[in-house]
mmCIF file of N, CA and C in Angstrom:
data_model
loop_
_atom_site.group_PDB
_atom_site.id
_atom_site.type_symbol
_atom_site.label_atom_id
_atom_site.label_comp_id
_atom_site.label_asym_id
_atom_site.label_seq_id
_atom_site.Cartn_x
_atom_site.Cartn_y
_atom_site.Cartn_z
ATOM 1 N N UNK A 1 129.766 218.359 95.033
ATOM 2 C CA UNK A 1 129.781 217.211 95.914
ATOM 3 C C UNK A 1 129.804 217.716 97.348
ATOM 4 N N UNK A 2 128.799 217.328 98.221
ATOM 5 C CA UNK A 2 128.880 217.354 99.638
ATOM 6 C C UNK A 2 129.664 215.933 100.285
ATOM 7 N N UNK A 3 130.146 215.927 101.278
ATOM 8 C CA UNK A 3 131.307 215.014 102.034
ATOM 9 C C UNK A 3 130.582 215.472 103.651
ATOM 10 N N UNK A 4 129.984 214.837 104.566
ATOM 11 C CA UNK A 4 130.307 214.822 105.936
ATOM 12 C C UNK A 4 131.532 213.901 106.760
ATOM 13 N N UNK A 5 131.952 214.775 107.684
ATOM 14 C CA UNK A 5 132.833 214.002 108.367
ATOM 15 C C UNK A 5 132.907 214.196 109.526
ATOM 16 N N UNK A 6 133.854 213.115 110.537
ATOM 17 C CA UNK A 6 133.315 213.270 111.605
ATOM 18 C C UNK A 6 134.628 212.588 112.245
ATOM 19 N N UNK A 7 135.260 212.831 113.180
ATOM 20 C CA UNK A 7 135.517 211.930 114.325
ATOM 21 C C UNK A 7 135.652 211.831 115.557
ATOM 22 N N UNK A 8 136.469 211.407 116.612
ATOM 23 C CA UNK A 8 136.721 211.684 118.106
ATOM 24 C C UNK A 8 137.335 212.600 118.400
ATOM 25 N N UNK A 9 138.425 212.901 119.447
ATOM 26 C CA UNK A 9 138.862 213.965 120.253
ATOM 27 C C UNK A 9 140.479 213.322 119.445
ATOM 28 N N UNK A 10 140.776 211.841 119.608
ATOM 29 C CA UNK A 10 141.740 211.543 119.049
ATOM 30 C C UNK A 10 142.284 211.643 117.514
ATOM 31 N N UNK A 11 140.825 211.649 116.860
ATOM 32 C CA UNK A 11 141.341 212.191 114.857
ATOM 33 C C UNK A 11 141.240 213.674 114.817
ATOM 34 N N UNK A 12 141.040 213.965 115.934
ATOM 35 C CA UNK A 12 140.546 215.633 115.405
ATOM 36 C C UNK A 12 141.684 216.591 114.517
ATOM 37 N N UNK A 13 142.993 216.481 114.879
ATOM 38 C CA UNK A 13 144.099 217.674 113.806
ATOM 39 C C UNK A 13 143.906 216.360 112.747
ATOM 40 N N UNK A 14 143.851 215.329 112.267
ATOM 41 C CA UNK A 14 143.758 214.857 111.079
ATOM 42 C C UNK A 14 142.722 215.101 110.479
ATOM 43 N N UNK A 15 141.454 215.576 110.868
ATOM 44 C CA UNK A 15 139.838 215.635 110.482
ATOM 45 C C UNK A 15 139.919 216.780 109.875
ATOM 46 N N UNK A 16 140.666 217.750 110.541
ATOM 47 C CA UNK A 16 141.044 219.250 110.125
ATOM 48 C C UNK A 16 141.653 219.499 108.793
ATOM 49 N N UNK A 17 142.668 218.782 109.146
ATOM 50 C CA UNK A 17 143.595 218.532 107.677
ATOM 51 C C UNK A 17 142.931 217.701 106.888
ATOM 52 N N UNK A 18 142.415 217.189 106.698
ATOM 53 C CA UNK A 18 141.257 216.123 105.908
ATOM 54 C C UNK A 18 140.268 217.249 104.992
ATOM 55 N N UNK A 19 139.837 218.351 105.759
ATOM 56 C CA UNK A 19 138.946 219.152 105.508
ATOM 57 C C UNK A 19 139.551 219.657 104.687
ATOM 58 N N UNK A 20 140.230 220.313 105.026
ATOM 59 C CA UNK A 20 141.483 221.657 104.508
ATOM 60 C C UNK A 20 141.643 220.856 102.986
ATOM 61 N N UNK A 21 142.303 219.700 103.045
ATOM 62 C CA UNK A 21 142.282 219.812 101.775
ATOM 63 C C UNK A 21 141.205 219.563 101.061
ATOM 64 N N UNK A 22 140.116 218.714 101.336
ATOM 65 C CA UNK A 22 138.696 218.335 100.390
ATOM 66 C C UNK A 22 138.124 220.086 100.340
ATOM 67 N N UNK A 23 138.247 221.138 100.719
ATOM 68 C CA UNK A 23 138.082 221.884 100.491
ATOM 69 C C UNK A 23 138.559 223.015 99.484
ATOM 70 N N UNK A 24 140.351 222.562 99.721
ATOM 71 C CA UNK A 24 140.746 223.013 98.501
ATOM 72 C C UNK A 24 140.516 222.494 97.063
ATOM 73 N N UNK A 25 139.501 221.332 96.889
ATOM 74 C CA UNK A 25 139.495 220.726 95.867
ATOM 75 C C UNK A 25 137.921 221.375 95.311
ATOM 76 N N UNK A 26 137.497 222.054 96.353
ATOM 77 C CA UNK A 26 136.331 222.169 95.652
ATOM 78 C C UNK A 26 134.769 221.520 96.704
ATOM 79 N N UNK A 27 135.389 220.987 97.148
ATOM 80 C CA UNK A 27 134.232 220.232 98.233
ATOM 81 C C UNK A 27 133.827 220.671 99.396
ATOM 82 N N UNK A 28 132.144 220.570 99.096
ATOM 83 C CA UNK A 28 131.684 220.952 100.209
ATOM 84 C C UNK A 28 131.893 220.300 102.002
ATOM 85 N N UNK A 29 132.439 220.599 102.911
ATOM 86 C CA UNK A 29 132.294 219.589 103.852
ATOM 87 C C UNK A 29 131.537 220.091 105.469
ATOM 88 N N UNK A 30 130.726 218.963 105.313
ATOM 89 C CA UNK A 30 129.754 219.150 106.595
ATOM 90 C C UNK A 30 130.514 218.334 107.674
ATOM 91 N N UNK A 31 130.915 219.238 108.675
ATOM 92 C CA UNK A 31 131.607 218.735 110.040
ATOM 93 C C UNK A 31 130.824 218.172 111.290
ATOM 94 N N UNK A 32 130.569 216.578 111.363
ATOM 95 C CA UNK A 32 129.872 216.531 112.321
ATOM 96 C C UNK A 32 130.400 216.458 113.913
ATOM 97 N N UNK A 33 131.755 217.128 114.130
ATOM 98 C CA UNK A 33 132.284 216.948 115.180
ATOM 99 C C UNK A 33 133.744 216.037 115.109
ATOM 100 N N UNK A 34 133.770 215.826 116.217
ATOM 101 C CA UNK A 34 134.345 216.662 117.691
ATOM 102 C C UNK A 34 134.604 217.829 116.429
ATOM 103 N N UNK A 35 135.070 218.856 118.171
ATOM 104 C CA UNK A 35 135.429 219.905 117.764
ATOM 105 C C UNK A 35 136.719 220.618 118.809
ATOM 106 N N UNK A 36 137.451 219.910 119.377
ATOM 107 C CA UNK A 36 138.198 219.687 119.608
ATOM 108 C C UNK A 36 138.773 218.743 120.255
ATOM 109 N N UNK A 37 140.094 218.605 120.883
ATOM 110 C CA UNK A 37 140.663 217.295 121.217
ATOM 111 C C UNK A 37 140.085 217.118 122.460
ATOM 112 N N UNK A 38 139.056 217.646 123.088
ATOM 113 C CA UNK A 38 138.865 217.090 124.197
ATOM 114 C C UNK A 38 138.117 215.994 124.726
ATOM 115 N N UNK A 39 138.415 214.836 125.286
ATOM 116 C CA UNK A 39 137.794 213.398 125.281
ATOM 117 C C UNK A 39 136.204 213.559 124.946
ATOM 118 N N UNK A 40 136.648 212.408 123.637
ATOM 119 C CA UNK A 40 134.651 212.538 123.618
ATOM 120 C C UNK A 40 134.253 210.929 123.477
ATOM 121 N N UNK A 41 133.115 210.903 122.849
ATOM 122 C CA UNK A 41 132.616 209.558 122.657
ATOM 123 C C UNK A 41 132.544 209.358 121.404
ATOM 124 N N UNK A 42 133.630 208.611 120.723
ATOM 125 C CA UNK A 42 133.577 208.597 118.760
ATOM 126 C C UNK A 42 132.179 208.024 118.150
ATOM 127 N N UNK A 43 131.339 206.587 119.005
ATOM 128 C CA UNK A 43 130.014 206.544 118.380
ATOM 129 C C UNK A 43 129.176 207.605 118.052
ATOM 130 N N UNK A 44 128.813 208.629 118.592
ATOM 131 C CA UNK A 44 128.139 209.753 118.890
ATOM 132 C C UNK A 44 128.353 210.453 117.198
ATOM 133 N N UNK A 45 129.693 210.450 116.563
ATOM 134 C CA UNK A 45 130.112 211.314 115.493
ATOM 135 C C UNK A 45 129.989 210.419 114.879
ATOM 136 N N UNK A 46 130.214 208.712 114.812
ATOM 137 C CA UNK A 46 129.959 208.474 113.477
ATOM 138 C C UNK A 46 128.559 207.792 113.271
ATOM 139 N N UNK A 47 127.863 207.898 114.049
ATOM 140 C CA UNK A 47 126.272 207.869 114.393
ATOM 141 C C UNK A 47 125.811 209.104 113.260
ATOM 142 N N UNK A 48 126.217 210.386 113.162
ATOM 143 C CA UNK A 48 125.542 211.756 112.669
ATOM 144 C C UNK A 48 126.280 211.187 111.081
ATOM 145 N N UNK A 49 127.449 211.086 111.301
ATOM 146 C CA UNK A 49 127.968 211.110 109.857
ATOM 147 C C UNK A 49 127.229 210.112 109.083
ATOM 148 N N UNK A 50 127.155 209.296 109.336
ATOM 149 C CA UNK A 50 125.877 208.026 108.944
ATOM 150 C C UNK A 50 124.465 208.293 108.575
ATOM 151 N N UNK A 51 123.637 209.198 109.563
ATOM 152 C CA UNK A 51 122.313 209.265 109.182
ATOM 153 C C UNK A 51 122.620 210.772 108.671
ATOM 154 N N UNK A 52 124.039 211.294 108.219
ATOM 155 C CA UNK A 52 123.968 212.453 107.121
ATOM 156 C C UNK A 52 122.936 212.611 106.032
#
């Protein structure tokens, strides 16, 4: 199973931990951003995660 995910500057340590574990389960995960907490624009990420 592939999983993309994605969010703002504000989900980002939860997006992380989100990963961390769908990863320990076995799952692939495609990160479409942020990539860190620094102010972004959340449409932008869940725009990519969408046309994944």
């Amino acid at each position: 199973m592939k999983i993309a995910i994605g969010s703002d500057h504000v989900g980002y340590k939860m997006k992380e931990l989100i990963m961390e574990y769908l990863e320990n389960q076995g799952i692939e995960i495609i990160d479409m951003g942020a990539d860190s907490e620094e102010r972004t624009d959340y449409p932008a990420y869940g725009l990519a995660v969408c046309f994944f």
